[in-house]
Amino acid sequence: MATRMKLKLKTVFVLYFMVSLMGLIYALMQLGQRCDCAEHDMPKDRTISRLRGELHRLQEQMRKAEPTKLPHKLAVKPAQPTIYIITPTYTRFVQKAELTRLAQTFLHVPQLHWILVEDSPHKTPLVSGFLASSGLAYTHLHTPTPRDRKLQEGDPSWLKPRGAEQRNEGLRWLREDRRGQPGADTQLGVVYFADDDNTYSLQLFEEMRGTQRVSVWPVGLVGGMRYERPVVEGGKVVRFHTGWRPSRPFPLDMAGFAVSLKLVIANQDACFDGDAPMGFLESSFLQGLVTMDELEPKAENCTKVLVWHTRTEKPKMKREEALQKQGLGSDTAVEFQSGIAMNQCPVINEHRFLFEAKTAQECKFARPQVQHQSP
Amino acid sequence: MPKRRDILAIVLIVLPWTLLITVWHQSAITPLLAARKCKDDRHESRRDSRNTFTLKEPCTSENNKDIVEVVRTEYVYSRQPPWSDVLATLHVITPTYSRPVQKAELTRLANTFLHVPNLHWILVEDSQRQTLLVTRLLQETGLNYTHLNVETPRNYKLRGDMRDPRIPRGTMQRNLALRWLRETFSPNNSNSQPGIVYFADDDNTYSLDLFEEMRSTRKVSVWPVAFVGGLRYESPKVNTLGKVYGWKTVFDPNRPFAIDMAGFAVNLRLILFKPQAYFKLRGVKGGYQESSLLRELVTLSDLEPKAANCTKVLVWHTRTEKPVLVNEGKKGFTDSNVEI
């Protein structure tokens, strides 16, 4: 009886050991598998599981499709040069909207690093929060423009060059960052100055990626014309087609050229001159870097427009000011920027022509709107 | 008769296992496994040379966050995200007309839409014939689109080329899109082809969160819009029960629907079940355009507030400046064959 008892216990223990071992192996296999979840009686959980299954299926589909679907332009090459985009920005009503749609464009571009420089003595929470949730690789910098170089209220936008200090700060950071990482690979890159209100097509970024020194292309809606462009003959830039001051050393817009990172690092002193006369900001930077015949024409020998110098209207806040005088302004806790107060009168616009006509009448005796002229 | 010692031993062995099995499919365990899997994904993506961006949000064990996070960052290098059978289709109706900034506006709008899954873009041109510019642009983006056109009648009495000012801009185009939807989709299939209709103008700015908010619309959903009505933003007034009871605007808050075109979305089912509902063409006072459609579709109490009970701004009514083309002169300085 005793031996049978002992045997029984021994077998029980052996059985227990085997069962627990198998259970453990089963648990390890289950790790990372899709949950069957047929036992869930909560419809919400069921939906979530179904969606998750759907999501994983889509992801696998994408991973399979990616090598064949990508157009050749976006095909990944080994050690693809990174595009460093330097964008100066400043606080105003439309800032968040502008940055939002800019980020939506940049999210389509591989190997992109966004250097956003605020015109402010400190980092603003709006931009910090925005960048953190954008999904882009970024660097957040800030530097205030000295007061005498700042545009005052009522000044037309072309009076003083804007963003020079911020772009210089971006260049400074880039040079310092690269200094800390020696090696031929880290010098592979292209630097592009993108303003936050322009419009960029995705093809532009692929065109500029192969820049060896400085590449150029046409820019739409600038210089008082449909587009400005370099004129290319025999694969070289011979002159510039522009309607405003063509005698400038480089009559280009900021959005019309990109510089290779190697050149930026090799010329440590090249920067933008904030005191340069109107329209000479780009020349002040490019003069020390390159000569006209060294320029590389892109966009099919500068015949295609891939970037547009769009500008966004200042939103009309007349009613907001009226409300605020009564102490009933819209809730400022809803994230926004308190911009410069507007004293201009709205013009009749086609969308809400009947709405605006009333206010235009009120504006009969207001001062005339300052006409914007692009350089 | 089995000894007490044996019974005790057996109980001690069996008890932990029964506990484990009962707890196995509960939520306490599966998120642990999900979080583990998440970490594996992250490591994978770092090793993969194509996904070089860093996932900024920490991987949480909450199910919803898991889904949104991955969708947002994984498809960067491909074009439009693959079509899903689970998500409702967003039919986005955009009227457009030829002017110098048109290609730029449509380009950046397309760049935004390329991030949104299950989006169907209905682009309606205000022109007699479909222009090559728009046709080419739509083909190049790779979006799922429908290209329509209808010309707003011109009033030749006003300086030759002006449109009839009595018809607000974009009305005929939006109505054509509504008609196309009614001709293409039948109300009987509305459950198998769920859809949401949104009117997006080509110069506004949309955040990607907006599209996910509107996907769950049952009838008509509303949210705040920035830069309209002369205010920082206009929004519907929402009471503690989550129902819309008024409009927080300065310009005529007594309109039936004091909301901008970009501030609401309609379920496709509603559009199909009320085939007579269109935007009123003539005799519409400024700001009443949206009401002319909405009052035929829904009442105030049926509105669903989105964007955290209408406290977040997810769409901005930006307007692009008209470029000053003074240097073109009379004959045109630049080559007109170059498309801008």
XYZ file of C-alpha atoms in Angstrom:
715
model
C 0.000 0.000 0.000
C 2.827 2.382 0.943
C 4.736 1.863 -2.312
C 1.610 2.387 -4.367
C 1.014 5.578 -2.439
C 4.578 6.723 -3.012
C 4.387 5.807 -6.656
C 1.148 7.651 -7.020
C 2.647 10.792 -5.526
C 5.716 10.549 -7.718
C 3.604 10.191 -10.843
C 1.448 13.073 -9.717
C 4.486 15.239 -9.361
C 5.880 14.152 -12.706
C 2.519 14.811 -14.286
C 2.346 18.204 -12.671
C 5.800 19.052 -13.905
C 4.982 18.061 -17.477
C 1.689 19.924 -17.483
C 3.243 23.114 -16.128
C 6.100 22.894 -18.595
C 3.708 22.502 -21.488
C 1.638 25.370 -20.158
C 4.676 27.583 -20.043
C 5.671 26.702 -23.585
C 2.121 27.389 -24.734
C 2.193 30.790 -23.027
C 5.460 31.665 -24.703
C 4.058 30.696 -28.103
C 0.990 32.817 -27.469
C 3.154 35.858 -26.928
C 2.630 38.227 -29.795
C -0.037 36.220 -31.562
C -3.324 37.820 -32.489
C -5.842 37.253 -29.772
C -8.727 35.121 -30.898
C -11.022 37.024 -28.612
C -14.177 35.154 -29.459
C -14.976 34.988 -25.785
C -15.361 38.738 -25.429
C -18.901 39.577 -24.659
C -18.348 43.324 -24.741
C -19.123 44.628 -28.223
C -16.558 47.392 -27.800
C -13.804 44.899 -27.142
C -14.938 42.905 -30.118
C -14.758 45.938 -32.361
C -11.332 46.786 -31.060
C -10.089 43.266 -31.723
C -11.599 43.295 -35.170
C -10.000 46.640 -35.957
C -6.681 45.452 -34.646
C -6.868 42.398 -36.833
C -7.755 44.603 -39.763
C -4.856 46.893 -38.974
C -2.340 44.083 -38.841
C -3.667 42.753 -42.124
C -3.266 46.176 -43.730
C 0.228 46.548 -42.369
C 1.263 43.219 -43.791
C -0.323 44.161 -47.070
C 1.648 47.385 -47.088
C 4.895 45.695 -46.246
C 4.377 43.308 -49.112
C 3.305 46.043 -51.501
C 6.012 48.558 -50.671
C 8.890 47.242 -52.762
C 6.736 47.116 -55.896
C 4.463 50.096 -55.453
C 6.911 52.909 -54.848
C 7.628 55.121 -57.823
C 11.295 55.084 -58.724
C 11.785 58.580 -57.446
C 11.049 57.572 -53.887
C 13.047 54.343 -54.029
C 15.471 54.203 -51.160
C 19.108 54.360 -52.134
C 21.847 53.341 -49.726
C 22.951 56.272 -47.530
C 20.345 58.644 -48.947
C 21.293 62.279 -48.259
C 19.169 63.887 -45.592
C 17.338 67.077 -46.447
C 17.688 69.656 -43.675
C 14.873 72.166 -43.874
C 15.391 75.438 -42.016
C 12.112 77.246 -41.388
C 11.855 80.536 -39.524
C 8.482 81.095 -37.909
C 6.842 83.736 -35.738
C 3.770 83.956 -33.628
C 0.616 85.085 -35.332
C -2.938 83.812 -35.750
C -2.316 81.520 -38.679
C 0.943 80.083 -37.344
C -0.464 76.767 -36.201
C -2.432 76.296 -39.418
C 0.627 77.046 -41.560
C 2.845 74.688 -39.596
C 0.164 71.979 -39.695
C -0.101 71.893 -43.444
C 3.637 72.220 -43.851
C 4.158 69.190 -41.626
C 1.574 67.271 -43.621
C 3.711 67.819 -46.726
C 6.986 66.970 -44.975
C 5.606 63.700 -43.618
C 5.672 62.356 -47.179
C 9.401 63.005 -47.624
C 11.866 60.353 -46.449
C 15.123 61.329 -44.739
C 14.001 64.801 -43.797
C 15.073 66.768 -40.755
C 13.103 69.895 -39.902
C 14.909 72.725 -38.152
C 12.212 75.098 -36.937
C 13.509 78.400 -35.561
C 11.097 80.661 -33.720
C 11.388 84.438 -33.710
C 10.994 84.573 -29.973
C 13.121 84.931 -26.842
C 11.935 81.520 -25.659
C 10.285 78.400 -27.016
C 6.524 78.752 -27.189
C 4.323 75.912 -25.913
C 2.261 75.928 -29.108
C 5.241 75.105 -31.307
C 6.763 72.693 -28.804
C 3.527 70.750 -28.507
C 2.962 70.826 -32.215
C 6.414 69.478 -33.071
C 6.205 66.717 -30.491
C 3.047 65.339 -32.049
C 3.996 65.933 -35.668
C 5.793 62.632 -36.218
C 8.744 64.318 -37.911
C 12.416 64.351 -37.038
C 12.970 67.909 -35.844
C 15.112 70.411 -34.015
C 13.382 73.248 -32.213
C 15.426 76.452 -31.942
C 14.618 80.057 -31.177
C 16.238 83.443 -31.524
C 14.586 86.860 -31.314
C 14.976 89.433 -34.071
C 16.510 92.674 -32.768
C 13.929 95.412 -32.419
C 15.297 97.717 -35.077
C 15.082 94.984 -37.698
C 11.534 93.972 -36.775
C 8.584 95.033 -38.869
C 6.333 97.418 -37.003
C 2.565 97.441 -37.095
C 1.322 98.840 -40.346
C 4.603 98.257 -42.168
C 4.277 96.538 -45.498
C 5.779 93.084 -45.483
C 8.504 93.958 -47.966
C 10.000 96.763 -45.904
C 12.552 94.759 -43.973
C 13.988 91.353 -44.728
C 12.568 88.770 -42.370
C 13.938 85.607 -40.905
C 17.646 86.338 -41.401
C 18.608 85.836 -37.756
C 16.536 82.695 -37.527
C 18.073 81.141 -40.621
C 21.532 81.994 -39.357
C 20.695 80.299 -36.075
C 19.616 77.226 -37.997
C 22.909 77.216 -39.897
C 24.861 77.670 -36.696
C 23.149 74.703 -35.066
C 23.674 72.547 -38.119
C 27.368 73.339 -38.286
C 27.819 72.686 -34.586
C 25.894 69.463 -34.772
C 27.974 68.183 -37.653
C 31.188 69.195 -35.953
C 30.401 66.795 -33.174
C 29.993 63.963 -35.680
C 33.025 63.702 -37.927
C 32.896 61.330 -40.860
C 32.193 61.509 -44.559
C 28.689 60.102 -44.235
C 27.440 62.751 -41.850
C 28.385 65.445 -44.322
C 25.953 64.023 -46.842
C 22.956 66.271 -46.967
C 21.160 69.192 -48.498
C 20.070 72.381 -46.756
C 16.868 74.094 -47.905
C 15.283 77.251 -46.553
C 11.534 76.757 -46.512
C 9.200 79.496 -45.344
C 6.150 78.389 -43.464
C 3.588 79.856 -45.834
C 4.893 78.554 -49.172
C 3.598 75.499 -50.988
C 5.923 72.648 -51.898
C 5.268 69.721 -54.179
C 6.749 66.374 -53.197
C 8.776 66.158 -56.369
C 10.812 69.188 -55.343
C 12.483 67.345 -52.496
C 13.608 64.527 -54.713
C 15.008 67.031 -57.196
C 17.107 68.759 -54.562
C 18.434 65.624 -52.918
C 21.240 65.232 -55.443
C 22.671 68.707 -54.933
C 26.454 68.788 -55.122
C 26.991 72.501 -54.526
C 23.981 74.776 -55.069
C 20.979 73.795 -57.146
C 18.297 76.132 -58.447
C 14.815 75.900 -59.950
C 11.833 78.105 -60.797
C 9.562 79.525 -58.113
C 5.909 80.333 -58.861
C 3.971 83.468 -57.925
C 6.953 85.588 -56.964
C 8.620 88.775 -58.149
C 5.316 90.150 -59.338
C 5.082 87.449 -61.984
C 3.613 84.028 -62.521
C 7.033 82.576 -61.863
C 10.716 83.504 -61.725
C 13.305 81.155 -63.069
C 16.952 80.757 -64.011
C 17.521 80.534 -67.741
C 19.449 77.432 -68.699
C 21.503 76.986 -71.830
C 23.690 73.985 -72.423
C 22.959 72.636 -68.960
C 24.281 75.776 -67.260
C 22.560 78.805 -65.826
C 23.346 81.819 -67.975
C 21.005 84.448 -66.550
C 17.842 84.860 -64.544
C 14.362 85.513 -65.856
C 12.878 87.898 -63.347
C 10.938 91.123 -63.508
C 12.423 92.827 -60.480
C 16.004 94.019 -60.240
C 17.601 91.380 -62.453
C 20.986 92.935 -61.822
C 21.204 91.401 -58.385
C 24.032 88.836 -58.070
C 21.437 86.110 -57.406
C 17.943 87.296 -58.260
C 16.348 84.211 -56.697
C 13.773 83.680 -54.051
C 14.666 81.900 -50.820
C 12.592 78.940 -51.976
C 14.405 78.668 -55.272
C 17.706 77.135 -54.260
C 19.248 74.474 -52.022
C 22.800 74.183 -50.762
C 24.693 70.988 -50.105
C 25.620 70.386 -46.488
C 29.249 69.959 -47.433
C 29.381 73.490 -48.781
C 27.657 74.904 -45.715
C 30.196 73.250 -43.430
C 33.155 74.164 -45.616
C 32.202 77.843 -45.464
C 31.691 78.385 -41.766
C 31.143 82.127 -42.144
C 28.503 82.088 -44.872
C 25.286 83.494 -43.462
C 22.442 85.870 -44.228
C 23.036 89.573 -43.840
C 20.063 91.027 -42.004
C 21.011 94.539 -43.081
C 21.101 93.742 -46.781
C 18.803 95.878 -48.952
C 15.471 94.417 -49.984
C 15.850 91.451 -52.302
C 19.533 90.977 -51.602
C 19.133 88.589 -48.697
C 19.635 85.500 -50.831
C 22.588 87.058 -52.616
C 24.261 87.942 -49.330
C 24.353 84.236 -48.540
C 25.105 82.769 -51.931
C 27.763 85.214 -53.000
C 30.470 83.674 -50.893
C 29.467 80.136 -51.754
C 29.153 79.747 -55.457
C 29.344 81.472 -58.845
C 26.551 81.516 -61.406
C 28.076 78.947 -63.732
C 28.507 76.491 -60.851
C 24.772 76.406 -60.221
C 23.004 73.115 -60.895
C 19.674 73.552 -62.670
C 16.892 71.217 -61.587
C 13.187 70.745 -62.458
C 13.848 69.718 -66.040
C 16.334 72.470 -66.822
C 14.272 74.970 -64.866
C 11.122 74.625 -66.911
C 8.775 73.191 -64.276
C 7.343 75.015 -61.287
C 7.526 72.789 -58.207
C 7.265 75.407 -55.460
C 4.926 78.374 -55.105
C 5.468 81.485 -53.044
C 1.949 81.569 -51.638
C 1.076 84.009 -48.867
C -1.760 83.628 -46.412
C -4.130 86.485 -45.693
C -4.304 87.910 -42.243
C -7.631 86.793 -40.835
C -10.069 89.607 -40.192
C -10.575 89.953 -36.499
C -12.683 93.087 -36.369
C -15.442 91.414 -34.428
C -12.980 89.849 -32.046
C -11.617 93.262 -31.130
C -15.119 94.620 -30.669
C -15.968 91.704 -28.432
C -12.816 92.026 -26.420
C -13.563 95.660 -25.742
C -16.796 94.454 -24.188
C -14.884 91.785 -22.320
C -16.541 88.977 -24.272
C -13.667 87.788 -26.436
C -13.625 84.151 -27.601
C -12.081 81.741 -25.164
C -8.328 82.147 -25.269
C -7.869 78.815 -23.537
C -8.581 77.276 -26.924
C -5.087 77.246 -28.309
C -4.268 80.105 -30.494
C -1.932 82.967 -30.917
C -2.772 86.475 -29.831
C -1.632 88.209 -32.953
C -1.128 91.805 -33.784
C -4.440 93.650 -33.656
C -5.806 94.470 -37.048
C -6.827 97.910 -37.979
C -7.220 97.322 -41.638
C -10.573 97.147 -43.273
C -11.608 93.993 -45.001
C -11.984 94.092 -48.739
C -15.001 92.634 -50.405
C -14.234 89.006 -50.995
C -16.146 86.755 -53.301
C -16.897 84.031 -50.779
C -18.931 86.042 -48.377
C -19.554 89.074 -50.490
C -22.863 89.895 -48.867
C -21.468 89.556 -45.377
C -18.474 91.744 -46.058
C -20.417 94.466 -47.847
C -21.873 95.603 -44.560
C -18.483 96.077 -42.996
C -17.097 97.752 -46.104
C -19.662 100.457 -45.595
C -18.405 100.989 -42.085
C -14.943 101.309 -43.528
C -15.743 104.268 -45.726
C -13.757 106.589 -43.546
C -11.021 104.240 -42.491
C -7.518 104.647 -43.803
C -6.846 102.883 -47.084
C -5.404 99.384 -46.952
C -1.681 99.254 -47.500
C -1.143 97.560 -50.827
C 1.240 94.663 -50.658
C 3.894 94.509 -53.326
C 6.168 91.559 -53.570
C 9.808 92.353 -54.280
C -8.918 6.114 1.797
C -6.549 8.901 0.548
C -4.587 10.590 3.274
C -5.092 14.223 4.135
C -1.548 14.902 3.076
C -2.269 13.704 -0.436
C -5.417 15.760 -0.735
C -3.508 18.810 0.415
C -0.765 18.167 -2.087
C -3.196 17.759 -4.958
C -5.108 20.890 -4.006
C -1.893 22.883 -3.774
C -0.894 21.705 -7.220
C -4.201 22.197 -8.976
C -5.283 25.515 -7.424
C -2.702 27.853 -9.015
C -3.408 26.367 -12.417
C -7.136 26.875 -12.186
C -6.527 30.455 -11.155
C -4.191 30.980 -14.067
C -6.612 29.569 -16.598
C -9.530 31.661 -15.370
C -7.426 34.792 -15.465
C -5.847 33.973 -18.844
C -8.177 35.820 -21.198
C -8.886 38.717 -18.911
C -7.595 42.172 -19.815
C -4.941 42.062 -17.145
C -2.815 39.719 -19.155
C -3.358 40.585 -22.820
C -2.160 44.228 -22.597
C 1.021 42.940 -21.064
C 1.483 40.795 -24.110
C 0.448 43.651 -26.421
C 2.931 45.996 -24.801
C 5.637 43.431 -25.262
C 4.749 43.163 -28.939
C 4.796 46.929 -29.223
C 8.323 47.103 -27.918
C 9.321 44.491 -30.462
C 7.862 46.671 -33.224
C 9.875 49.618 -32.073
C 13.095 47.675 -32.109
C 12.244 46.355 -35.530
C 11.665 49.785 -36.902
C 14.986 51.073 -35.646
C 16.831 48.291 -37.316
C 14.948 48.792 -40.539
C 16.809 51.416 -42.486
C 13.699 52.746 -44.177
C 11.738 53.735 -41.112
C 14.258 56.150 -39.764
C 11.943 58.213 -37.792
C 11.615 57.855 -34.090
C 8.254 57.037 -32.662
C 7.701 59.921 -30.354
C 4.715 58.697 -28.360
C 5.410 56.090 -25.707
C 3.794 52.739 -26.304
C 0.848 52.447 -23.965
C -1.174 49.406 -23.198
C -4.465 51.115 -23.979
C -5.897 49.612 -27.116
C -7.032 52.721 -28.956
C -3.763 54.582 -28.667
C -1.975 51.556 -30.027
C -3.984 51.654 -33.224
C -3.802 55.362 -33.936
C -0.065 55.529 -33.253
C 0.888 52.866 -35.699
C -1.341 54.074 -38.506
C -0.014 57.568 -38.239
C 3.652 56.845 -38.641
C 4.020 53.696 -40.651
C 2.857 54.692 -44.109
C 5.030 57.716 -44.689
C 6.887 56.462 -47.692
C 4.031 55.022 -49.651
C 1.286 57.010 -51.277
C -2.315 56.757 -50.181
C -2.880 54.319 -47.341
C -4.474 51.054 -48.511
C -8.241 50.882 -48.589
C -9.780 49.411 -45.474
C -13.028 47.482 -45.385
C -13.764 48.594 -41.866
C -13.479 52.383 -42.057
C -16.261 54.544 -43.457
C -15.405 56.329 -46.691
C -14.978 60.074 -46.464
C -16.369 61.758 -49.564
C -14.679 65.147 -49.617
C -16.307 67.643 -51.990
C -14.061 70.468 -53.136
C -15.173 73.131 -55.597
C -12.286 74.828 -57.382
C -11.766 77.452 -60.047
C -8.885 78.580 -62.202
C -6.672 81.255 -60.798
C -2.888 81.584 -60.370
C -2.772 79.888 -56.963
C -5.038 76.998 -57.951
C -2.314 74.421 -58.572
C -0.517 75.363 -55.362
C -3.718 75.071 -53.298
C -4.658 71.735 -54.786
C -1.106 70.428 -54.339
C -0.975 71.093 -50.647
C -4.526 69.877 -50.180
C -3.557 66.637 -51.903
C -0.518 66.349 -49.628
C -2.898 66.496 -46.680
C -5.394 64.034 -48.127
C -2.695 61.489 -48.893
C -2.479 60.850 -45.154
C -6.166 60.006 -44.736
C -7.290 56.417 -45.278
C -10.498 55.695 -47.179
C -10.773 59.179 -48.623
C -12.606 59.813 -51.855
C -11.961 63.260 -53.289
C -14.722 64.755 -55.406
C -13.165 67.730 -57.143
C -15.624 69.913 -59.053
C -14.256 72.570 -61.369
C -16.053 75.791 -62.104
C -15.472 75.580 -65.820
C -17.108 74.488 -69.014
C -14.532 71.792 -69.692
C -12.248 69.835 -67.414
C -8.877 71.549 -67.445
C -5.654 69.729 -68.150
C -4.038 71.168 -65.037
C -6.533 69.549 -62.695
C -6.717 66.308 -64.654
C -2.953 65.852 -64.569
C -2.712 66.841 -60.923
C -5.325 64.306 -59.877
C -3.642 61.529 -61.804
C -0.227 62.300 -60.362
C -1.307 62.337 -56.736
C -2.600 58.785 -56.823
C -5.617 59.663 -54.705
C -8.984 58.028 -55.113
C -10.894 60.778 -56.916
C -13.846 61.805 -59.037
C -13.405 64.748 -61.377
C -16.522 66.761 -62.203
C -17.174 70.173 -63.653
C -19.988 72.643 -64.014
C -19.762 76.284 -64.936
C -21.471 78.940 -62.853
C -23.328 81.103 -65.373
C -21.524 84.313 -66.098
C -23.107 87.656 -65.913
C -21.818 89.463 -68.955
C -23.255 92.739 -67.794
C -20.627 92.970 -65.082
C -17.303 93.739 -66.699
C -17.387 90.775 -69.026
C -15.892 87.982 -67.028
C -17.501 88.121 -63.614
C -19.634 85.318 -62.372
C -23.254 85.903 -61.456
C -22.948 87.476 -58.000
C -26.381 86.321 -56.948
C -25.119 82.734 -56.826
C -22.515 82.347 -54.055
C -19.293 80.822 -55.296
C -19.072 77.060 -55.256
C -22.802 76.401 -54.840
C -23.463 74.852 -58.208
C -20.344 72.769 -57.894
C -21.313 71.384 -54.498
C -24.814 70.646 -55.730
C -23.415 68.759 -58.688
C -21.324 66.640 -56.346
C -24.379 65.888 -54.202
C -26.266 64.866 -57.309
C -23.396 62.626 -58.381
C -23.419 60.933 -54.973
C -27.146 60.330 -55.196
C -26.792 58.864 -58.679
C -23.867 56.666 -57.754
C -24.926 55.285 -54.396
C -28.310 53.766 -53.685
C -29.976 54.193 -50.299
C -30.508 50.428 -50.049
C -26.792 49.719 -49.806
C -26.162 52.420 -47.250
C -25.216 49.918 -44.585
C -22.674 48.096 -46.700
C -21.122 51.308 -48.038
C -20.957 53.669 -45.078
C -19.889 57.149 -46.051
C -19.490 60.637 -44.689
C -19.793 63.745 -46.844
C -17.603 66.771 -46.087
C -17.324 70.064 -47.938
C -13.677 71.124 -48.037
C -12.678 74.355 -49.732
C -9.336 74.325 -51.457
C -7.741 77.093 -49.418
C -8.543 75.923 -45.888
C -6.210 74.009 -43.593
C -7.265 70.671 -42.107
C -5.601 68.718 -39.345
C -5.548 64.956 -39.727
C -7.460 64.487 -36.468
C -10.471 66.171 -38.038
C -10.996 63.366 -40.507
C -10.972 60.746 -37.810
C -13.438 62.765 -35.750
C -15.925 62.992 -38.575
C -15.785 59.318 -39.447
C -18.139 58.446 -36.610
C -20.908 60.802 -37.782
C -24.354 59.273 -37.539
C -26.394 62.176 -38.921
C -24.622 65.546 -38.899
C -21.622 66.368 -36.757
C -20.271 69.819 -36.006
C -17.076 71.375 -34.595
C -15.375 74.770 -34.255
C -13.780 76.521 -37.221
C -11.012 79.119 -36.865
C -10.892 82.530 -38.567
C -14.545 82.802 -39.542
C -17.134 85.402 -38.697
C -14.458 87.896 -37.824
C -13.489 85.903 -34.742
C -10.589 83.713 -33.679
C -13.008 80.848 -34.051
C -16.731 80.180 -34.238
C -18.126 77.178 -32.448
C -21.447 75.554 -31.573
C -22.659 75.910 -27.997
C -22.773 72.530 -26.291
C -24.610 71.919 -23.012
C -23.605 69.515 -20.266
C -25.656 66.745 -21.852
C -23.514 66.934 -24.958
C -26.204 68.497 -27.140
C -25.908 71.565 -29.338
C -28.254 74.340 -28.253
C -26.891 77.433 -29.926
C -24.034 79.092 -31.735
C -21.174 81.056 -30.290
C -20.833 83.653 -33.039
C -21.120 87.393 -33.333
C -22.337 87.572 -36.886
C -26.039 86.696 -36.799
C -26.084 83.923 -34.189
C -29.799 83.504 -34.852
C -29.255 81.766 -38.121
C -30.710 78.240 -38.047
C -27.177 76.890 -38.495
C -24.597 79.536 -37.791
C -21.710 77.430 -38.992
C -19.145 77.562 -41.763
C -18.993 75.111 -44.645
C -15.929 73.513 -43.086
C -17.581 73.048 -39.725
C -19.900 70.129 -40.349
C -20.083 66.710 -41.980
C -23.129 64.723 -43.068
C -23.633 60.985 -43.122
C -24.088 59.727 -46.692
C -27.212 57.858 -45.651
C -28.893 61.138 -44.781
C -27.955 62.639 -48.143
C -29.402 59.637 -49.954
C -32.602 59.484 -47.915
C -33.364 63.145 -48.505
C -32.793 63.501 -52.239
C -34.369 66.957 -52.362
C -31.811 68.586 -50.092
C -29.474 70.919 -51.984
C -27.782 74.236 -51.361
C -30.130 77.041 -52.300
C -28.871 78.775 -55.431
C -30.433 82.192 -55.357
C -31.851 84.532 -52.794
C -29.564 83.381 -50.032
C -28.392 85.967 -47.538
C -24.726 86.084 -46.640
C -23.955 83.374 -44.108
C -27.145 81.413 -44.722
C -25.767 79.071 -47.365
C -25.008 76.275 -44.945
C -28.408 76.634 -43.309
C -30.122 76.265 -46.665
C -28.845 72.698 -46.864
C -28.788 71.693 -43.227
C -32.312 72.707 -42.366
C -33.597 70.157 -44.863
C -31.485 67.405 -43.362
C -31.474 67.699 -39.614
C -32.689 69.654 -36.580
C -30.538 71.358 -33.978
C -31.015 68.621 -31.414
C -29.755 65.953 -33.806
C -26.344 67.554 -34.199
C -23.380 65.634 -32.842
C -20.630 67.784 -31.360
C -17.088 66.570 -32.071
C -13.564 67.811 -31.242
C -13.898 67.188 -27.516
C -17.380 68.692 -27.238
C -16.400 71.552 -29.535
C -13.489 72.780 -27.469
C -10.652 72.053 -29.925
C -9.937 73.763 -33.219
C -9.113 71.224 -35.930
C -9.814 73.229 -39.082
C -8.705 76.744 -40.015
C -10.463 78.909 -42.580
C -7.217 80.239 -44.040
C -7.342 82.351 -47.179
C -4.491 82.721 -49.619
C -3.529 86.192 -50.779
C -4.064 87.001 -54.356
C -0.570 87.214 -55.823
C 0.315 90.592 -57.251
C 1.360 89.982 -60.825
C 2.238 93.555 -61.753
C 5.415 92.676 -63.587
C 3.622 90.498 -66.093
C 2.498 93.562 -67.954
C 0.001 93.492 -70.778
C 1.591 90.837 -72.956
C 2.788 88.549 -70.194
C 6.449 88.450 -69.335
C 6.633 84.762 -68.529
C 6.077 81.851 -70.869
C 2.422 80.904 -70.683
C 3.253 77.306 -71.549
C 4.835 76.808 -68.149
C 2.095 75.644 -65.833
C 1.908 77.175 -62.346
